[in-house]
Short mmCIF file of C-alpha atoms and ligand atoms in Angstrom, two decimals:
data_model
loop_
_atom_site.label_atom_id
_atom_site.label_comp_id
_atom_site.label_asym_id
_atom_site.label_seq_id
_atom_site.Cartn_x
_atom_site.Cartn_y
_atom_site.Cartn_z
CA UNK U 105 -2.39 -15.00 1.02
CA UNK U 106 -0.18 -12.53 0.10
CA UNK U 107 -1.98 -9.31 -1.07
CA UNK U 108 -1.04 -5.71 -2.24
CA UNK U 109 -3.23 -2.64 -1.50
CA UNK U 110 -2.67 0.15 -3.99
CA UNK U 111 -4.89 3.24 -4.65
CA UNK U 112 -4.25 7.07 -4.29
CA UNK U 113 -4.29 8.46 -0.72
CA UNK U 114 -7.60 8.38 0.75
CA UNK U 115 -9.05 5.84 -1.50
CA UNK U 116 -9.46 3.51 1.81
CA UNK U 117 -6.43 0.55 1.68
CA UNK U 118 -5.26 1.57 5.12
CA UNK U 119 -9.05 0.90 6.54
CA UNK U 120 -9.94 -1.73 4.23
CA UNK U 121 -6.53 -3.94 5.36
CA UNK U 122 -7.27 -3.32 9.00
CA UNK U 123 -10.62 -4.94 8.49
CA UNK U 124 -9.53 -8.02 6.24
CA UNK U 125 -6.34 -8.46 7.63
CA UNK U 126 -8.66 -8.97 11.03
CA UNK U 127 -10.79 -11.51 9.17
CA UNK U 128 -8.21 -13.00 7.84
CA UNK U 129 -5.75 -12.97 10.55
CA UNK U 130 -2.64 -11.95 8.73
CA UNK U 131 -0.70 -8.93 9.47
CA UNK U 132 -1.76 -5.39 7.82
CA UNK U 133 1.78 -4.10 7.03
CA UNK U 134 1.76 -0.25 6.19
CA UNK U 135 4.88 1.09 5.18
CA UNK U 136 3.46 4.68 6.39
CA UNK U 137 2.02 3.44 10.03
CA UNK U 138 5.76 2.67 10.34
CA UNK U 139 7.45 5.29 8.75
CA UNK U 140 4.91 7.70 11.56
CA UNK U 141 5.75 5.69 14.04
CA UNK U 142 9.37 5.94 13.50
CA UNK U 143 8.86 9.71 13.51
CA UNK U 144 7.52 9.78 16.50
CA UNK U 145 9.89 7.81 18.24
CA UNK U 146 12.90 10.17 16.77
CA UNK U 147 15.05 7.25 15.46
CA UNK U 148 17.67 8.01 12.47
CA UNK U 149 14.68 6.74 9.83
CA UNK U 150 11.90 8.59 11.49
CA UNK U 151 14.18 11.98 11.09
CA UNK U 152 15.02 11.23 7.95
CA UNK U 153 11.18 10.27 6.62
CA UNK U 154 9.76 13.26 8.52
CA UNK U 155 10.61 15.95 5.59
CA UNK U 156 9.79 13.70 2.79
CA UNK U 157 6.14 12.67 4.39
CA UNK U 158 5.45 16.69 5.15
CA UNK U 159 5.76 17.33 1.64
CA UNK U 160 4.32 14.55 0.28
CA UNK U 161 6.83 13.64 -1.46
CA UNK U 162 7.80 9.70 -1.38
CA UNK U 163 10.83 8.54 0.75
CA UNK U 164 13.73 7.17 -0.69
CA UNK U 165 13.49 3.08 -2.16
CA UNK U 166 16.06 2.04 -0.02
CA UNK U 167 14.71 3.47 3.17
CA UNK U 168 11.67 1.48 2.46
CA UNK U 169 13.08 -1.80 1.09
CA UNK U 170 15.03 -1.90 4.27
CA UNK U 171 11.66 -2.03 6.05
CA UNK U 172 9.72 -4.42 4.33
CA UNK U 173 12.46 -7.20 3.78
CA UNK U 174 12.70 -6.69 7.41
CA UNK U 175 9.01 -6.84 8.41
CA UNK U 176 8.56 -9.65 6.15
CA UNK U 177 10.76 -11.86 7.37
CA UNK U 178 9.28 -11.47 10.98
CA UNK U 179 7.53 -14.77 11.70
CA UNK U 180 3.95 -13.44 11.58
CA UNK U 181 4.70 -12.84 8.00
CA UNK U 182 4.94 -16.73 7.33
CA UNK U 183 1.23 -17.25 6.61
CA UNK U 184 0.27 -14.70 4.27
CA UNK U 185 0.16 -10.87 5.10
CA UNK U 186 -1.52 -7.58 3.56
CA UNK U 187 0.89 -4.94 2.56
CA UNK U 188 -0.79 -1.53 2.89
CA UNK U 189 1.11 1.90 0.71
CA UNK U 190 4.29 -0.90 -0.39
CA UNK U 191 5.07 -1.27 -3.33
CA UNK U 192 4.78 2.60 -4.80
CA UNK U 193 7.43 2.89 -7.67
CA UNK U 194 8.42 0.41 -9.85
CA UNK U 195 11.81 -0.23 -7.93
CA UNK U 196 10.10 -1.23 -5.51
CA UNK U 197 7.68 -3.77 -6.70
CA UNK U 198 11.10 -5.00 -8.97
CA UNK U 199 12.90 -5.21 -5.37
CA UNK U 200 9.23 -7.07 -3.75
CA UNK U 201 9.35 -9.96 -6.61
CA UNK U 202 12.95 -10.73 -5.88
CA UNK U 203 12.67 -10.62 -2.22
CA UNK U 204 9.35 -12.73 -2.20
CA UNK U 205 11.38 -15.52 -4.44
CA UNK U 206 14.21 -15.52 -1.92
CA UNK U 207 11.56 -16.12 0.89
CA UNK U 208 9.88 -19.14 -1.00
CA UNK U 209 13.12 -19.97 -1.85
CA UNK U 210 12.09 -20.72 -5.38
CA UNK U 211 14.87 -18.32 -6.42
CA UNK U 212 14.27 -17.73 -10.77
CA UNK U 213 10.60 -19.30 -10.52
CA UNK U 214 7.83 -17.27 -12.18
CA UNK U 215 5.01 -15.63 -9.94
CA UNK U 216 2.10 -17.80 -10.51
CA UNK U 217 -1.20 -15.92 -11.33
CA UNK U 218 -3.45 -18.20 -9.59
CA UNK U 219 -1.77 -18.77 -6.29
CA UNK U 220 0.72 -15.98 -6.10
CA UNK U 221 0.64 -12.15 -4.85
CA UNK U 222 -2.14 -10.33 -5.77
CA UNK U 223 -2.73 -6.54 -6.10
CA UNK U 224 -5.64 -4.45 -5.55
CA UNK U 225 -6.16 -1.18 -6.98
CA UNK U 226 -9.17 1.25 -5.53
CA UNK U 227 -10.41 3.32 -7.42
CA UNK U 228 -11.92 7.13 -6.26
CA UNK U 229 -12.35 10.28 -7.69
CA UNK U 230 -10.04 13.11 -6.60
CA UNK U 231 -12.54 15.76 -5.11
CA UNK U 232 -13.64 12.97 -2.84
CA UNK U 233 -10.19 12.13 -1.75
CA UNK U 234 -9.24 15.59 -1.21
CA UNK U 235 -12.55 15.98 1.29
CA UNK U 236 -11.97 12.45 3.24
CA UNK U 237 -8.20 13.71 3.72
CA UNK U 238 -9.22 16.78 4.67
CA UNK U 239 -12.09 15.48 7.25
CA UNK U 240 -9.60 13.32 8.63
CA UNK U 241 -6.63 15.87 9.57
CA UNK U 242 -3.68 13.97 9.87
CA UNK U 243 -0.17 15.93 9.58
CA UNK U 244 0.19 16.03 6.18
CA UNK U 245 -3.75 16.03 5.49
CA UNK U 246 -3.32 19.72 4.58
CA UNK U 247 -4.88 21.06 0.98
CA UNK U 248 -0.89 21.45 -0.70
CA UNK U 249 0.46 18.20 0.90
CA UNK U 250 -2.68 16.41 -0.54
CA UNK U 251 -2.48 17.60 -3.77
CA UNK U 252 1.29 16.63 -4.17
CA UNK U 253 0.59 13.65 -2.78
CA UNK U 254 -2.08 12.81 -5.33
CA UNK U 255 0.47 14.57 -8.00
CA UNK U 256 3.71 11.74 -6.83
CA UNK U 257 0.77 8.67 -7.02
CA UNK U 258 0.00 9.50 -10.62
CA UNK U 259 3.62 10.04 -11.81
CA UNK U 260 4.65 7.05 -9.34
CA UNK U 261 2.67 4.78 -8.27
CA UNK U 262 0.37 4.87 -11.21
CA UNK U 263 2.23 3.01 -13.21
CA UNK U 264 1.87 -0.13 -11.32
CA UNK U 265 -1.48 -0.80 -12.16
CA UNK U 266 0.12 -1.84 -15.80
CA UNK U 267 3.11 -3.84 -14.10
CA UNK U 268 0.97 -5.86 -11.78
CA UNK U 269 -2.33 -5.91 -14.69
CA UNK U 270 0.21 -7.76 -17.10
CA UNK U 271 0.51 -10.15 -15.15
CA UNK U 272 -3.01 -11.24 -14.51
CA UNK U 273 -2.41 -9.88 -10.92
CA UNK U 274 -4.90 -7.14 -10.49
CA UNK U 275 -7.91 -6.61 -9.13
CA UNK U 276 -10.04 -3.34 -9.81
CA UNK U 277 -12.28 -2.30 -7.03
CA UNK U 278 -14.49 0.71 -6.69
CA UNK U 279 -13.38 2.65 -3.61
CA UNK U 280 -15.91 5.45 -4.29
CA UNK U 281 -18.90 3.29 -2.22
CA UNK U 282 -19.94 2.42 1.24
CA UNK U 283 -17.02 0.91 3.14
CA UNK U 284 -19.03 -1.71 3.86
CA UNK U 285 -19.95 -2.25 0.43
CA UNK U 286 -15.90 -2.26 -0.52
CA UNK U 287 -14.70 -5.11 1.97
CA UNK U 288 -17.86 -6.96 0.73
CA UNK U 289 -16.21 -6.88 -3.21
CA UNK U 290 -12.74 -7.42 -1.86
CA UNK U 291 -13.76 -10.42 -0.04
CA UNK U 292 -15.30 -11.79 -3.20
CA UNK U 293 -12.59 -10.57 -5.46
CA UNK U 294 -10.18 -12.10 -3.57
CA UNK U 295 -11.77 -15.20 -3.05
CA UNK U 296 -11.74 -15.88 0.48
CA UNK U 297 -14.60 -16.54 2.91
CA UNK U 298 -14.83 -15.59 6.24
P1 AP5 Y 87 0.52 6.41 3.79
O1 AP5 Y 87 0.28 6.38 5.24
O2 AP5 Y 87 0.55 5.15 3.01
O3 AP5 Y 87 -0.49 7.47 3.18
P2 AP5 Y 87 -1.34 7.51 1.84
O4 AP5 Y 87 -1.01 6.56 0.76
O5 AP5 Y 87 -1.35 8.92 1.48
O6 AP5 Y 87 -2.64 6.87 2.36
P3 AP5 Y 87 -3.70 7.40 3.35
O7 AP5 Y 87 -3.51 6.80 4.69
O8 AP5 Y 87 -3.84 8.87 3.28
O9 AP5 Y 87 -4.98 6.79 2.60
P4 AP5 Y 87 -5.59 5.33 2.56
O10 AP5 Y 87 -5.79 4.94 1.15
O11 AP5 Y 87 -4.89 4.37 3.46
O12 AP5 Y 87 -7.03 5.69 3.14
P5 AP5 Y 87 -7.58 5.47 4.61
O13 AP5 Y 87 -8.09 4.09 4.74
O14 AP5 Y 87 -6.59 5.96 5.60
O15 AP5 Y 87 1.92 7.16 3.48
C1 AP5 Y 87 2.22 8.41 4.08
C2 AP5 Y 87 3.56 8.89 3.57
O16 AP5 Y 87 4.59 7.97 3.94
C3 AP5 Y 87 3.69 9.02 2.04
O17 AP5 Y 87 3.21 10.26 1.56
C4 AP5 Y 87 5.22 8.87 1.87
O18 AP5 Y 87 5.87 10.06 2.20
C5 AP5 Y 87 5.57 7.83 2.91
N1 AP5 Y 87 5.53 6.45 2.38
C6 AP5 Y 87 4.70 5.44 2.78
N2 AP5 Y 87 4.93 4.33 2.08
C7 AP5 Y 87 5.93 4.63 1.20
C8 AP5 Y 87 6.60 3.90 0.18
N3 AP5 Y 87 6.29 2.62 -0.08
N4 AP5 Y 87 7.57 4.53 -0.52
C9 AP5 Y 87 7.92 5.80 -0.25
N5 AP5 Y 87 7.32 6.56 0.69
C10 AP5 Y 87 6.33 5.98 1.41
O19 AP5 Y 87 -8.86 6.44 4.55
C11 AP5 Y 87 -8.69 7.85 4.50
C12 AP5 Y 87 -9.93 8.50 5.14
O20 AP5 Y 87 -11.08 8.16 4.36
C13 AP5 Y 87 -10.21 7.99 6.56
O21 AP5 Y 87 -10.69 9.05 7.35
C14 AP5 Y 87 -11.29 6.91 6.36
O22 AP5 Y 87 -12.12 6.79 7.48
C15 AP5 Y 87 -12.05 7.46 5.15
N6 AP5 Y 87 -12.61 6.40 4.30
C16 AP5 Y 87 -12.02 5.23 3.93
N7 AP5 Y 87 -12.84 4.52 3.15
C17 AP5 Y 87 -13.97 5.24 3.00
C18 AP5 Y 87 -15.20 5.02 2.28
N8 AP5 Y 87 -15.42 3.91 1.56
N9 AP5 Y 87 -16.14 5.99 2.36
C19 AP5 Y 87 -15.92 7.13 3.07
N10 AP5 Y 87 -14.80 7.39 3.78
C20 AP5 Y 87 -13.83 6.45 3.74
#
């Protein structure tokens, strides 16, 4: 079980991994619940991330393939996992294939549609984004921040809808529904029963 959770910010991965990850009992891994906690604790990353996250801008690759190779190779990881805001450019979901063939240690094997990674995309309109982010008021929940934000996913992040779609890896949910309603599809898109 090794699932992506992609989708603009706001469209719901962060609350839709807590649940399944629950149900499912493998870790929810989000690169920015790390990144804020590493702010708050003042390390050298946190004070580093800080100005990037404030302006919604994305922090740099390396910063965050440091983290994940880390967190993934934490022993929770083992049985499957839900990665929550990771991967968000292209260098990064380049750096996540390589790194996921080094753990299986199938180093040069091909992802296998069926029984490899897959990726989620929800899908919301942008008025409603801007007005959950806004009812929800975290630091960089302002108007500006939010609309860069939105701005850096489409340039971004976008583009890995096509990268993970070509590969019979994607799965299109509508975020824009109940959130009830939205774990209910994901647990039937992704196949698992719980
Ligand atoms: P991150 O924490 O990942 O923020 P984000 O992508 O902007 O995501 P959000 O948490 O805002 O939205 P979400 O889709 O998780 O929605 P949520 O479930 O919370 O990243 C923050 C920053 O860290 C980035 O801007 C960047 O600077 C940096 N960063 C992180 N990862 C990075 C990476 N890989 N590379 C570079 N930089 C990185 O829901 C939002 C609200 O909507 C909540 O109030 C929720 O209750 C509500 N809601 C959810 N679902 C529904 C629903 N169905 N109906 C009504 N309300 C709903």
């Amino acid at each position: 079980m090794q699932f992506i959770f992609m989708g603009p910010p706001g469209a719901g991965k962060g609350t839709q991994a807590q649940i399944l990850g629950a149900l499912w009992k493998i870790p929810h891994i989000s690169t920015g619940e790390i990144l804020r906690a590493c702010v708050v604790a003042k390390t050298a990353l946190g004070l580093k991330a800080q100005a990037y996250m404030d302006r919604g801008e994305l922090v740099p690759d390396q910063l965050l393939m440091d983290i994940v190779q880390e967190r993934l190779n934490e022993p929770d990881a083992n049985a499957g996992w839900i990665l929550d805001g990771f991967p968000r450019t292209v260098a990064q979901a380049t750096f996540l294939d390589k790194l996921l063939q080094e753990l299986s240690g199938a180093e040069g094997s091909t992802p296998n549609p069926k029984f490899g990674l897959k990726a989620v995309n929800l899908d919301v309109p942008d008025e409603i984004l801007v007005s959950r982010l806004l009812s929800r008021g975290r630091q960089d929940d302002n108007e500006e921040t939010i609309r860069r934000r939105l701005q850096v996913y489409r340039e971004q992040t976008e583009p890995l809808i096509d990268f993970y779609s070509g590969r019979q890896q994607l799965v299109a949910v509508d975020g824009d529904r109940a959130m009830e309603l939205v774990t209910a599809e994901l647990q039937q898109s992704l196949s698992i029963d719980s």
